[in-house]
């Protein structure tokens, strides 16, 4: 049993209404369950495979879901990096291990399933890349046509390749992500297409399972939960999910929700650090971490609540710090991620340097997307392969043997 409710004025709406914000006040909607009608036990969950659908009692889908077996991603103990940073309990949840290589799959398995459940005939999104890759794949699996709007020239190669190959109609607009989102919202509302950006409250339902899995894998609530923040949907979703676990009595405290942004695109950080009542949009966001190159985060209101209500914090990291951590994760831990994903761990490094973190904390950093998403940024940072004549002598010579 659930309904849609407005996070601002509290107005309630039937779950079948095709709305993305509150028709009365324009603020964000959330999916609210009657937790006392949910009778599942933790043991029951534990008996199912680790995946988004392990937690189906806390998801809105009642039909057979459109699934590519998303979730169940590894939680790695970062032993080497943790030792360097003086953090013995530092973990990374590798969301790049999802079917299309990012956590967006958790949202899309639920979002595309809801599109079918609600009888919608087509789906659309604006995207910095991963949302489009994921929507294209799930729309293919669900048999619905998909339209995706991208900021022209600002999407990593692997992501465009995925959206095209999975058969979405891919449109590049000559402006940034924020404008693409405005356009697609209008399009969807006027033409009855189902909008699957993170303003869609059902999509976030899938994404909250990152936090559920992390708690199950760690066997406890982490002290701190760290995410890179773009549109701020993921950090909001994780917080919402954890509140539900608390409401069910499955956990008894919440982690400090910690959001990391790029220095060139940090409206949430500025609001948190400046104790502003709300996020002030930034007009020309810029960063190598294209997945979080967003100046007007749609879920800002939810994210500020998540961070403030848990005593969390936010920090900004430079592109240099992001790329340096991308290399460290790859070379010291064997974990290959795209730049935005490295931001969470780079942010922890920064907070340690600021003295803002207790070294005994159990910290889960979400690393959000796979290395192969953005091969161009990788190639730019690494030396070229050493090309030689095909002789033993040439081989020994380059190896200095
Ligand atoms: C979408 C995305 C983010 C940002 O998530 P939000 O929910 O928009 O804050 C971060 N990293 C990657 C790789 C992403 O694809
Ligand atoms: Zn309202």
mmCIF file of C-alpha atoms and ligand atoms in Angstrom:
data_model
loop_
_atom_site.group_PDB
_atom_site.id
_atom_site.type_symbol
_atom_site.label_atom_id
_atom_site.label_comp_id
_atom_site.label_asym_id
_atom_site.label_seq_id
_atom_site.Cartn_x
_atom_site.Cartn_y
_atom_site.Cartn_z
ATOM 1 C CA UNK A 1 0.000 0.000 0.000
ATOM 2 C CA UNK A 2 1.478 3.306 -1.035
ATOM 3 C CA UNK A 3 0.605 6.776 -2.319
ATOM 4 C CA UNK A 4 2.393 9.758 -3.764
ATOM 5 C CA UNK A 5 2.846 12.636 -1.379
ATOM 6 C CA UNK A 6 4.308 16.121 -1.670
ATOM 7 C CA UNK A 7 7.429 16.702 0.440
ATOM 8 C CA UNK A 8 6.476 20.350 0.907
ATOM 9 C CA UNK A 9 2.715 20.743 1.436
ATOM 10 C CA UNK A 10 1.927 17.126 2.274
ATOM 11 C CA UNK A 11 -0.830 16.806 -0.365
ATOM 12 C CA UNK A 12 -1.492 13.176 -1.268
ATOM 13 C CA UNK A 13 -2.132 11.640 -4.669
ATOM 14 C CA UNK A 14 -3.157 8.229 -5.945
ATOM 15 C CA UNK A 15 -0.238 6.082 -7.126
ATOM 16 C CA UNK A 16 -1.671 5.946 -10.640
ATOM 17 C CA UNK A 17 -1.576 9.688 -11.279
ATOM 18 C CA UNK A 18 0.918 10.677 -13.964
ATOM 19 C CA UNK A 19 2.493 13.628 -12.150
ATOM 20 C CA UNK A 20 6.132 14.428 -11.426
ATOM 21 C CA UNK A 21 5.734 17.370 -9.051
ATOM 22 C CA UNK A 22 2.923 18.500 -6.755
ATOM 23 C CA UNK A 23 0.089 20.021 -8.815
ATOM 24 C CA UNK A 24 -0.759 22.257 -5.822
ATOM 25 C CA UNK A 25 2.632 23.749 -4.924
ATOM 26 C CA UNK A 26 5.123 22.529 -7.538
ATOM 27 C CA UNK A 27 7.469 20.782 -5.096
ATOM 28 C CA UNK A 28 8.822 17.224 -5.347
ATOM 29 C CA UNK A 29 6.789 14.086 -4.758
ATOM 30 C CA UNK A 30 7.751 10.998 -2.834
ATOM 31 C CA UNK A 31 6.356 7.464 -2.597
ATOM 32 C CA UNK A 32 4.950 6.806 0.852
ATOM 33 C CA UNK A 33 4.254 3.275 2.118
ATOM 34 C CA UNK A 34 2.062 2.286 5.033
ATOM 35 C CA UNK A 35 4.930 0.619 6.849
ATOM 36 C CA UNK A 36 2.595 -1.097 9.312
ATOM 37 C CA UNK A 37 1.016 -3.040 6.427
ATOM 38 C CA UNK A 38 4.431 -4.417 5.391
ATOM 39 C CA UNK A 39 5.003 -7.728 7.092
ATOM 40 C CA UNK A 40 8.314 -8.882 5.603
ATOM 41 C CA UNK A 41 11.149 -9.914 7.935
ATOM 42 C CA UNK A 42 14.886 -9.398 7.491
ATOM 43 C CA UNK A 43 15.331 -13.187 7.407
ATOM 44 C CA UNK A 44 13.000 -13.382 4.445
ATOM 45 C CA UNK A 45 15.042 -10.789 2.604
ATOM 46 C CA UNK A 46 18.285 -12.558 3.525
ATOM 47 C CA UNK A 47 17.058 -15.754 1.886
ATOM 48 C CA UNK A 48 16.705 -14.024 -1.497
ATOM 49 C CA UNK A 49 19.616 -13.179 -3.804
ATOM 50 C CA UNK A 50 21.159 -9.748 -3.285
ATOM 51 C CA UNK A 51 19.455 -7.584 -5.914
ATOM 52 C CA UNK A 52 17.028 -4.710 -6.332
ATOM 53 C CA UNK A 53 14.116 -7.159 -6.188
ATOM 54 C CA UNK A 54 15.168 -8.707 -2.864
ATOM 55 C CA UNK A 55 13.381 -5.678 -1.397
ATOM 56 C CA UNK A 56 10.195 -5.883 -3.476
ATOM 57 C CA UNK A 57 7.893 -5.259 -0.485
ATOM 58 C CA UNK A 58 9.321 -1.724 -0.407
ATOM 59 C CA UNK A 59 8.959 -1.170 -4.160
ATOM 60 C CA UNK A 60 5.858 0.065 -6.011
ATOM 61 C CA UNK A 61 5.842 -2.517 -8.819
ATOM 62 C CA UNK A 62 3.038 -5.089 -8.834
ATOM 63 C CA UNK A 63 3.489 -6.492 -12.385
ATOM 64 C CA UNK A 64 6.325 -8.814 -13.431
ATOM 65 C CA UNK A 65 9.235 -6.355 -13.484
ATOM 66 C CA UNK A 66 11.257 -5.404 -16.534
ATOM 67 C CA UNK A 67 14.572 -6.691 -15.204
ATOM 68 C CA UNK A 68 18.101 -7.270 -16.476
ATOM 69 C CA UNK A 69 19.213 -8.604 -13.061
ATOM 70 C CA UNK A 70 20.363 -5.294 -11.637
ATOM 71 C CA UNK A 71 21.836 -4.708 -8.208
ATOM 72 C CA UNK A 72 23.776 -7.256 -6.178
ATOM 73 C CA UNK A 73 26.907 -5.200 -6.778
ATOM 74 C CA UNK A 74 30.129 -5.858 -4.848
ATOM 75 C CA UNK A 75 31.076 -4.000 -1.683
ATOM 76 C CA UNK A 76 34.876 -3.827 -1.574
ATOM 77 C CA UNK A 77 37.008 -3.156 1.479
ATOM 78 C CA UNK A 78 39.559 -0.553 0.312
ATOM 79 C CA UNK A 79 42.491 -1.937 2.256
ATOM 80 C CA UNK A 80 45.367 -0.138 0.555
ATOM 81 C CA UNK A 81 43.700 3.227 0.057
ATOM 82 C CA UNK A 82 42.219 3.019 3.529
ATOM 83 C CA UNK A 83 45.643 2.445 5.028
ATOM 84 C CA UNK A 84 47.055 5.440 3.156
ATOM 85 C CA UNK A 85 44.237 7.642 4.388
ATOM 86 C CA UNK A 86 44.300 6.243 7.907
ATOM 87 C CA UNK A 87 40.786 4.852 7.520
ATOM 88 C CA UNK A 88 40.699 1.152 8.429
ATOM 89 C CA UNK A 89 36.993 0.801 7.619
ATOM 90 C CA UNK A 90 36.699 2.314 4.153
ATOM 91 C CA UNK A 91 34.465 0.541 1.613
ATOM 92 C CA UNK A 92 33.377 1.108 -1.980
ATOM 93 C CA UNK A 93 30.104 -0.139 -3.423
ATOM 94 C CA UNK A 94 30.850 -0.648 -7.114
ATOM 95 C CA UNK A 95 27.708 0.343 -8.987
ATOM 96 C CA UNK A 96 29.619 0.098 -12.246
ATOM 97 C CA UNK A 97 28.905 -3.631 -11.971
ATOM 98 C CA UNK A 98 25.247 -3.169 -12.936
ATOM 99 C CA UNK A 99 23.943 -4.413 -16.336
ATOM 100 C CA UNK A 100 24.654 -1.177 -18.224
ATOM 101 C CA UNK A 101 27.501 -0.110 -15.951
ATOM 102 C CA UNK A 102 25.904 2.407 -13.576
ATOM 103 C CA UNK A 103 23.469 2.622 -10.653
ATOM 104 C CA UNK A 104 20.889 4.122 -13.031
ATOM 105 C CA UNK A 105 19.820 0.516 -13.762
ATOM 106 C CA UNK A 106 18.330 0.235 -10.277
ATOM 107 C CA UNK A 107 16.124 3.199 -11.040
ATOM 108 C CA UNK A 108 15.251 2.088 -14.545
ATOM 109 C CA UNK A 109 14.176 -1.461 -13.675
ATOM 110 C CA UNK A 110 11.568 0.124 -11.407
ATOM 111 C CA UNK A 111 10.893 3.156 -13.636
ATOM 112 C CA UNK A 112 10.300 1.234 -16.865
ATOM 113 C CA UNK A 113 8.248 -1.371 -14.996
ATOM 114 C CA UNK A 114 6.095 1.465 -13.649
ATOM 115 C CA UNK A 115 5.722 2.910 -17.151
ATOM 116 C CA UNK A 116 4.169 -0.415 -18.225
ATOM 117 C CA UNK A 117 2.148 -0.776 -15.025
ATOM 118 C CA UNK A 118 0.694 2.705 -15.603
ATOM 119 C CA UNK A 119 -0.086 1.905 -19.237
ATOM 120 C CA UNK A 120 2.346 4.396 -20.780
ATOM 121 C CA UNK A 121 3.308 3.798 -24.401
ATOM 122 C CA UNK A 122 6.703 5.531 -24.584
ATOM 123 C CA UNK A 123 9.433 6.791 -22.251
ATOM 124 C CA UNK A 124 11.945 9.646 -22.295
ATOM 125 C CA UNK A 125 14.718 11.320 -20.333
ATOM 126 C CA UNK A 126 17.367 14.005 -20.475
ATOM 127 C CA UNK A 127 20.759 12.684 -19.551
ATOM 128 C CA UNK A 128 24.422 13.399 -18.929
ATOM 129 C CA UNK A 129 24.849 9.892 -20.385
ATOM 130 C CA UNK A 130 24.215 7.040 -17.985
ATOM 131 C CA UNK A 131 20.488 7.629 -17.621
ATOM 132 C CA UNK A 132 20.143 7.429 -21.402
ATOM 133 C CA UNK A 133 22.215 4.239 -21.633
ATOM 134 C CA UNK A 134 20.151 2.619 -18.924
ATOM 135 C CA UNK A 135 16.776 3.825 -20.184
ATOM 136 C CA UNK A 136 17.627 2.612 -23.701
ATOM 137 C CA UNK A 137 18.434 -0.877 -22.429
ATOM 138 C CA UNK A 138 15.399 -1.219 -20.153
ATOM 139 C CA UNK A 139 13.069 0.223 -22.796
ATOM 140 C CA UNK A 140 14.450 -2.409 -25.184
ATOM 141 C CA UNK A 141 13.794 -5.159 -22.637
ATOM 142 C CA UNK A 142 10.321 -3.786 -21.904
ATOM 143 C CA UNK A 143 9.454 -3.306 -25.565
ATOM 144 C CA UNK A 144 8.659 0.430 -25.340
ATOM 145 C CA UNK A 145 10.143 3.168 -27.532
ATOM 146 C CA UNK A 146 12.543 5.583 -25.802
ATOM 147 C CA UNK A 147 13.641 9.147 -26.557
ATOM 148 C CA UNK A 148 16.761 10.588 -24.922
ATOM 149 C CA UNK A 149 18.033 14.176 -24.949
ATOM 150 C CA UNK A 150 21.759 14.744 -24.435
ATOM 151 C CA UNK A 151 23.878 17.890 -24.167
ATOM 152 C CA UNK A 152 25.720 17.882 -27.527
ATOM 153 C CA UNK A 153 29.422 17.072 -27.246
ATOM 154 C CA UNK A 154 29.324 16.620 -23.455
ATOM 155 C CA UNK A 155 28.505 12.942 -23.095
ATOM 156 C CA UNK A 156 31.172 10.280 -22.610
ATOM 157 C CA UNK A 157 31.639 8.012 -25.620
ATOM 158 C CA UNK A 158 30.647 4.697 -24.033
ATOM 159 C CA UNK A 159 27.322 6.084 -22.863
ATOM 160 C CA UNK A 160 26.316 7.444 -26.275
ATOM 161 C CA UNK A 161 27.349 4.120 -27.809
ATOM 162 C CA UNK A 162 25.014 2.281 -25.436
ATOM 163 C CA UNK A 163 22.025 4.564 -26.011
ATOM 164 C CA UNK A 164 22.419 4.220 -29.774
ATOM 165 C CA UNK A 165 22.997 0.472 -29.786
ATOM 166 C CA UNK A 166 19.990 -0.276 -27.562
ATOM 167 C CA UNK A 167 17.823 1.559 -30.055
ATOM 168 C CA UNK A 168 16.716 4.758 -28.328
ATOM 169 C CA UNK A 169 16.012 7.848 -30.411
ATOM 170 C CA UNK A 170 19.062 9.896 -29.423
ATOM 171 C CA UNK A 171 18.830 13.685 -29.736
ATOM 172 C CA UNK A 172 21.771 15.980 -28.944
ATOM 173 C CA UNK A 173 20.772 19.529 -28.050
ATOM 174 C CA UNK A 174 23.121 22.505 -28.401
ATOM 175 C CA UNK A 175 22.976 23.477 -24.731
ATOM 176 C CA UNK A 176 23.684 21.907 -21.335
ATOM 177 C CA UNK A 177 21.959 19.163 -19.321
ATOM 178 C CA UNK A 178 19.798 21.549 -17.315
ATOM 179 C CA UNK A 179 18.208 22.880 -20.527
ATOM 180 C CA UNK A 180 17.762 19.358 -21.894
ATOM 181 C CA UNK A 181 15.825 18.457 -18.768
ATOM 182 C CA UNK A 182 13.551 21.499 -19.069
ATOM 183 C CA UNK A 183 12.790 20.561 -22.663
ATOM 184 C CA UNK A 184 12.061 16.912 -21.990
ATOM 185 C CA UNK A 185 9.828 17.718 -18.995
ATOM 186 C CA UNK A 186 7.673 19.928 -21.228
ATOM 187 C CA UNK A 187 7.634 17.302 -23.944
ATOM 188 C CA UNK A 188 6.524 14.529 -21.598
ATOM 189 C CA UNK A 189 3.815 16.553 -19.874
ATOM 190 C CA UNK A 190 2.348 17.847 -23.133
ATOM 191 C CA UNK A 191 2.573 14.624 -25.143
ATOM 192 C CA UNK A 192 1.865 11.872 -22.625
ATOM 193 C CA UNK A 193 5.347 10.366 -22.696
ATOM 194 C CA UNK A 194 6.575 8.861 -19.419
ATOM 195 C CA UNK A 195 9.406 10.932 -17.924
ATOM 196 C CA UNK A 196 12.195 8.892 -16.347
ATOM 197 C CA UNK A 197 14.540 11.491 -14.935
ATOM 198 C CA UNK A 198 15.150 11.414 -11.200
ATOM 199 C CA UNK A 199 12.315 13.896 -10.663
ATOM 200 C CA UNK A 200 10.173 10.783 -11.219
ATOM 201 C CA UNK A 201 9.576 9.506 -7.674
ATOM 202 C CA UNK A 202 9.248 5.868 -8.759
ATOM 203 C CA UNK A 203 12.702 5.803 -10.302
ATOM 204 C CA UNK A 204 14.251 6.788 -6.988
ATOM 205 C CA UNK A 205 12.508 3.834 -5.347
ATOM 206 C CA UNK A 206 14.802 1.487 -7.250
ATOM 207 C CA UNK A 207 17.880 3.491 -6.388
ATOM 208 C CA UNK A 208 17.294 3.358 -2.636
ATOM 209 C CA UNK A 209 18.227 -0.338 -2.777
ATOM 210 C CA UNK A 210 21.917 0.679 -2.968
ATOM 211 C CA UNK A 211 21.635 1.593 0.696
ATOM 212 C CA UNK A 212 19.669 -1.566 1.540
ATOM 213 C CA UNK A 213 22.347 -3.738 -0.036
ATOM 214 C CA UNK A 214 25.179 -1.848 1.654
ATOM 215 C CA UNK A 215 23.587 -2.413 5.074
ATOM 216 C CA UNK A 216 23.065 -6.108 4.304
ATOM 217 C CA UNK A 217 26.610 -6.570 2.996
ATOM 218 C CA UNK A 218 28.245 -4.748 5.884
ATOM 219 C CA UNK A 219 25.968 -6.498 8.371
ATOM 220 C CA UNK A 220 25.413 -3.125 10.026
ATOM 221 C CA UNK A 221 24.605 0.516 9.335
ATOM 222 C CA UNK A 222 27.716 2.372 8.139
ATOM 223 C CA UNK A 223 28.605 5.539 10.055
ATOM 224 C CA UNK A 224 28.884 7.492 6.832
ATOM 225 C CA UNK A 225 27.385 7.009 3.366
ATOM 226 C CA UNK A 226 29.113 8.976 0.620
ATOM 227 C CA UNK A 227 27.803 9.697 -2.879
ATOM 228 C CA UNK A 228 28.780 11.875 -5.813
ATOM 229 C CA UNK A 229 25.994 14.409 -6.333
ATOM 230 C CA UNK A 230 24.661 15.628 -9.673
ATOM 231 C CA UNK A 231 20.884 15.921 -9.742
ATOM 232 C CA UNK A 232 20.960 14.730 -6.122
ATOM 233 C CA UNK A 233 18.477 11.925 -6.729
ATOM 234 C CA UNK A 234 20.690 9.136 -5.512
ATOM 235 C CA UNK A 235 21.624 10.645 -2.159
ATOM 236 C CA UNK A 236 17.939 11.478 -1.593
ATOM 237 C CA UNK A 237 16.894 7.952 -2.515
ATOM 238 C CA UNK A 238 19.441 6.317 -0.208
ATOM 239 C CA UNK A 239 18.311 8.471 2.711
ATOM 240 C CA UNK A 240 14.641 7.731 2.049
ATOM 241 C CA UNK A 241 15.320 4.003 1.942
ATOM 242 C CA UNK A 242 17.263 4.078 5.181
ATOM 243 C CA UNK A 243 14.442 5.954 6.878
ATOM 244 C CA UNK A 244 12.107 3.177 5.798
ATOM 245 C CA UNK A 245 14.400 0.510 7.249
ATOM 246 C CA UNK A 246 14.385 2.512 10.465
ATOM 247 C CA UNK A 247 10.581 2.731 10.335
ATOM 248 C CA UNK A 248 10.379 -1.043 9.976
ATOM 249 C CA UNK A 249 12.708 -1.471 12.951
ATOM 250 C CA UNK A 250 15.407 -3.157 10.821
ATOM 251 C CA UNK A 251 18.027 -0.532 11.720
ATOM 252 C CA UNK A 252 18.254 1.796 14.713
ATOM 253 C CA UNK A 253 20.307 4.726 13.413
ATOM 254 C CA UNK A 254 21.149 6.493 10.150
ATOM 255 C CA UNK A 255 24.522 7.096 8.541
ATOM 256 C CA UNK A 256 25.798 10.632 8.049
ATOM 257 C CA UNK A 257 24.788 11.301 4.459
ATOM 258 C CA UNK A 258 27.687 12.945 2.669
ATOM 259 C CA UNK A 259 27.492 14.472 -0.814
ATOM 260 C CA UNK A 260 30.485 15.201 -3.033
ATOM 261 C CA UNK A 261 30.461 17.535 -6.027
ATOM 262 C CA UNK A 262 33.018 18.812 -8.500
ATOM 263 C CA UNK A 263 34.557 22.216 -7.772
ATOM 264 C CA UNK A 264 33.177 23.577 -11.048
ATOM 265 C CA UNK A 265 29.667 22.347 -10.338
ATOM 266 C CA UNK A 266 28.884 22.572 -6.635
ATOM 267 C CA UNK A 267 25.535 24.235 -5.860
ATOM 268 C CA UNK A 268 24.660 21.666 -3.169
ATOM 269 C CA UNK A 269 28.025 22.069 -1.442
ATOM 270 C CA UNK A 270 27.579 25.827 -1.381
ATOM 271 C CA UNK A 271 24.138 25.495 0.174
ATOM 272 C CA UNK A 272 25.367 23.058 2.830
ATOM 273 C CA UNK A 273 28.560 24.901 3.688
ATOM 274 C CA UNK A 274 26.885 28.311 3.536
ATOM 275 C CA UNK A 275 23.874 27.106 5.569
ATOM 276 C CA UNK A 276 21.584 28.462 2.854
ATOM 277 C CA UNK A 277 17.868 27.628 3.113
ATOM 278 C CA UNK A 278 17.917 26.294 -0.446
ATOM 279 C CA UNK A 279 20.239 25.511 -3.338
ATOM 280 C CA UNK A 280 21.078 28.410 -5.670
ATOM 281 C CA UNK A 281 21.444 27.074 -9.238
ATOM 282 C CA UNK A 282 24.761 27.549 -11.003
ATOM 283 C CA UNK A 283 24.502 28.638 -14.649
ATOM 284 C CA UNK A 284 27.657 27.268 -16.296
ATOM 285 C CA UNK A 285 28.692 24.097 -14.509
ATOM 286 C CA UNK A 286 31.950 22.592 -15.751
ATOM 287 C CA UNK A 287 33.885 19.460 -14.791
ATOM 288 C CA UNK A 288 35.656 16.471 -16.320
ATOM 289 C CA UNK A 289 33.161 14.367 -14.336
ATOM 290 C CA UNK A 290 30.391 14.850 -16.895
ATOM 291 C CA UNK A 291 27.913 12.675 -14.976
ATOM 292 C CA UNK A 292 27.753 15.341 -12.258
ATOM 293 C CA UNK A 293 28.029 18.393 -14.509
ATOM 294 C CA UNK A 294 24.681 19.763 -13.306
ATOM 295 C CA UNK A 295 24.050 23.311 -12.112
ATOM 296 C CA UNK A 296 20.385 23.063 -11.110
ATOM 297 C CA UNK A 297 19.922 19.768 -9.245
ATOM 298 C CA UNK A 298 16.214 18.863 -9.343
ATOM 299 C CA UNK A 299 16.315 16.891 -6.097
ATOM 300 C CA UNK A 300 18.176 19.566 -4.141
ATOM 301 C CA UNK A 301 15.385 19.998 -1.596
ATOM 302 C CA UNK A 302 15.380 16.287 -0.726
ATOM 303 C CA UNK A 303 19.179 16.145 -0.639
ATOM 304 C CA UNK A 304 19.525 19.040 1.799
ATOM 305 C CA UNK A 305 17.123 17.279 4.144
ATOM 306 C CA UNK A 306 19.113 14.044 3.844
ATOM 307 C CA UNK A 307 22.404 15.747 4.659
ATOM 308 C CA UNK A 308 21.093 18.014 7.413
ATOM 309 C CA UNK A 309 18.863 15.496 9.172
ATOM 310 C CA UNK A 310 21.729 13.008 9.542
ATOM 311 C CA UNK A 311 24.485 15.406 10.576
ATOM 312 C CA UNK A 312 26.212 14.734 7.276
ATOM 313 C CA UNK A 313 28.160 17.139 5.137
ATOM 314 C CA UNK A 314 29.171 18.037 1.596
ATOM 315 C CA UNK A 315 32.500 18.763 -0.050
ATOM 316 C CA UNK A 316 33.820 19.797 -3.441
ATOM 317 C CA UNK A 317 36.811 18.234 -5.188
ATOM 318 C CA UNK A 318 38.798 19.565 -8.141
ATOM 319 C CA UNK A 319 39.014 17.751 -11.461
ATOM 320 C CA UNK A 320 42.632 16.979 -10.634
ATOM 321 C CA UNK A 321 41.637 15.363 -7.339
ATOM 322 C CA UNK A 322 38.911 13.382 -9.112
ATOM 323 C CA UNK A 323 41.256 12.037 -11.798
ATOM 324 C CA UNK A 324 43.980 11.288 -9.293
ATOM 325 C CA UNK A 325 41.523 9.197 -7.248
ATOM 326 C CA UNK A 326 40.269 7.506 -10.419
ATOM 327 C CA UNK A 327 43.867 6.331 -10.985
ATOM 328 C CA UNK A 328 44.355 5.347 -7.333
ATOM 329 C CA UNK A 329 41.210 3.216 -7.326
ATOM 330 C CA UNK A 330 42.324 1.559 -10.554
ATOM 331 C CA UNK A 331 45.948 0.978 -9.569
ATOM 332 C CA UNK A 332 45.802 0.372 -5.847
ATOM 333 C CA UNK A 333 42.469 -1.430 -5.586
ATOM 334 C CA UNK A 334 41.748 -2.843 -9.050
ATOM 335 C CA UNK A 335 38.491 -0.895 -9.211
ATOM 336 C CA UNK A 336 37.764 0.743 -12.556
ATOM 337 C CA UNK A 337 35.355 3.686 -12.400
ATOM 338 C CA UNK A 338 34.456 6.732 -14.436
ATOM 339 C CA UNK A 339 35.515 10.179 -13.143
ATOM 340 C CA UNK A 340 32.248 11.147 -11.367
ATOM 341 C CA UNK A 341 32.419 7.906 -9.398
ATOM 342 C CA UNK A 342 35.884 8.652 -8.078
ATOM 343 C CA UNK A 343 34.508 11.891 -6.626
ATOM 344 C CA UNK A 344 33.010 10.120 -3.601
ATOM 345 C CA UNK A 345 36.349 8.651 -2.512
ATOM 346 C CA UNK A 346 38.240 11.840 -3.460
ATOM 347 C CA UNK A 347 35.785 13.711 -1.249
ATOM 348 C CA UNK A 348 36.543 11.426 1.687
ATOM 349 C CA UNK A 349 40.245 12.072 1.215
ATOM 350 C CA UNK A 350 39.540 15.783 1.306
ATOM 351 C CA UNK A 351 37.357 15.544 4.422
ATOM 352 C CA UNK A 352 40.099 13.546 6.164
ATOM 353 C CA UNK A 353 42.565 16.312 5.322
ATOM 354 C CA UNK A 354 40.127 18.877 6.721
ATOM 355 C CA UNK A 355 39.925 16.849 9.910
ATOM 356 C CA UNK A 356 36.179 16.503 9.405
ATOM 357 C CA UNK A 357 36.134 12.710 9.718
ATOM 358 C CA UNK A 358 36.685 10.410 12.647
ATOM 359 C CA UNK A 359 39.220 7.780 11.559
ATOM 360 C CA UNK A 360 37.288 4.924 13.147
ATOM 361 C CA UNK A 361 34.201 5.599 11.061
ATOM 362 C CA UNK A 362 32.825 2.830 8.893
ATOM 363 C CA UNK A 363 32.495 4.578 5.549
ATOM 364 C CA UNK A 364 30.701 3.337 2.446
ATOM 365 C CA UNK A 365 31.520 5.295 -0.714
ATOM 366 C CA UNK A 366 29.251 4.654 -3.662
ATOM 367 C CA UNK A 367 31.279 4.503 -6.865
ATOM 368 C CA UNK A 368 28.615 5.056 -9.420
ATOM 369 C CA UNK A 369 29.742 4.047 -12.922
ATOM 370 C CA UNK A 370 32.219 1.850 -14.768
ATOM 371 C CA UNK A 371 35.642 2.797 -16.154
ATOM 372 C CA UNK A 372 34.630 1.826 -19.698
ATOM 373 C CA UNK A 373 31.929 4.492 -19.791
ATOM 374 C CA UNK A 374 34.447 7.207 -20.541
ATOM 375 C CA UNK A 375 37.439 5.693 -22.364
ATOM 376 C CA UNK A 376 38.513 9.046 -23.785
ATOM 377 C CA UNK A 377 39.232 10.551 -20.361
ATOM 378 C CA UNK A 378 41.145 7.396 -19.450
ATOM 379 C CA UNK A 379 43.293 7.403 -22.587
ATOM 380 C CA UNK A 380 44.189 11.073 -22.073
ATOM 381 C CA UNK A 381 45.614 10.289 -18.636
ATOM 382 C CA UNK A 382 47.590 7.176 -19.486
ATOM 383 C CA UNK A 383 50.723 6.624 -21.581
ATOM 384 C CA UNK A 384 50.169 5.042 -25.012
ATOM 385 C CA UNK A 385 50.892 1.341 -25.465
ATOM 386 C CA UNK A 386 54.545 0.723 -26.372
ATOM 387 C CA UNK A 387 54.565 -0.455 -29.975
ATOM 388 C CA UNK A 388 57.524 -2.597 -31.081
ATOM 389 C CA UNK A 389 58.697 -4.875 -33.903
ATOM 390 C CA UNK A 390 57.514 -8.435 -33.357
ATOM 391 C CA UNK A 391 60.889 -9.778 -32.240
ATOM 392 C CA UNK A 392 62.150 -11.210 -28.953
ATOM 393 C CA UNK A 393 65.025 -8.758 -28.998
ATOM 394 C CA UNK A 394 62.727 -5.737 -29.249
ATOM 395 C CA UNK A 395 60.541 -7.119 -26.476
ATOM 396 C CA UNK A 396 63.461 -7.693 -24.120
ATOM 397 C CA UNK A 397 64.802 -4.276 -24.913
ATOM 398 C CA UNK A 398 61.632 -2.400 -23.917
ATOM 399 C CA UNK A 399 61.476 -4.482 -20.738
ATOM 400 C CA UNK A 400 65.133 -3.602 -20.029
ATOM 401 C CA UNK A 401 66.008 -7.287 -19.764
HETATM 402 C C1 LIG B 1 23.802 9.958 -12.482
HETATM 403 C C2 LIG B 1 25.179 9.817 -11.961
HETATM 404 C C3 LIG B 1 25.624 10.504 -10.827
HETATM 405 C C4 LIG B 1 24.791 11.529 -10.108
HETATM 406 O O1 LIG B 1 23.678 11.016 -9.465
HETATM 407 P P1 LIG B 1 22.476 11.994 -9.040
HETATM 408 O O2 LIG B 1 21.408 11.122 -8.582
HETATM 409 O O3 LIG B 1 22.117 12.757 -10.279
HETATM 410 O O4 LIG B 1 23.016 12.899 -7.976
HETATM 411 C C5 LIG B 1 26.895 10.262 -10.366
HETATM 412 N N1 LIG B 1 27.728 9.405 -11.013
HETATM 413 C C6 LIG B 1 27.332 8.735 -12.107
HETATM 414 C C7 LIG B 1 28.303 7.821 -12.767
HETATM 415 C C8 LIG B 1 26.061 8.919 -12.616
HETATM 416 O O5 LIG B 1 25.700 8.258 -13.728
HETATM 417 ZN ZN1 LIG B 2 2.665 20.340 -2.599
#
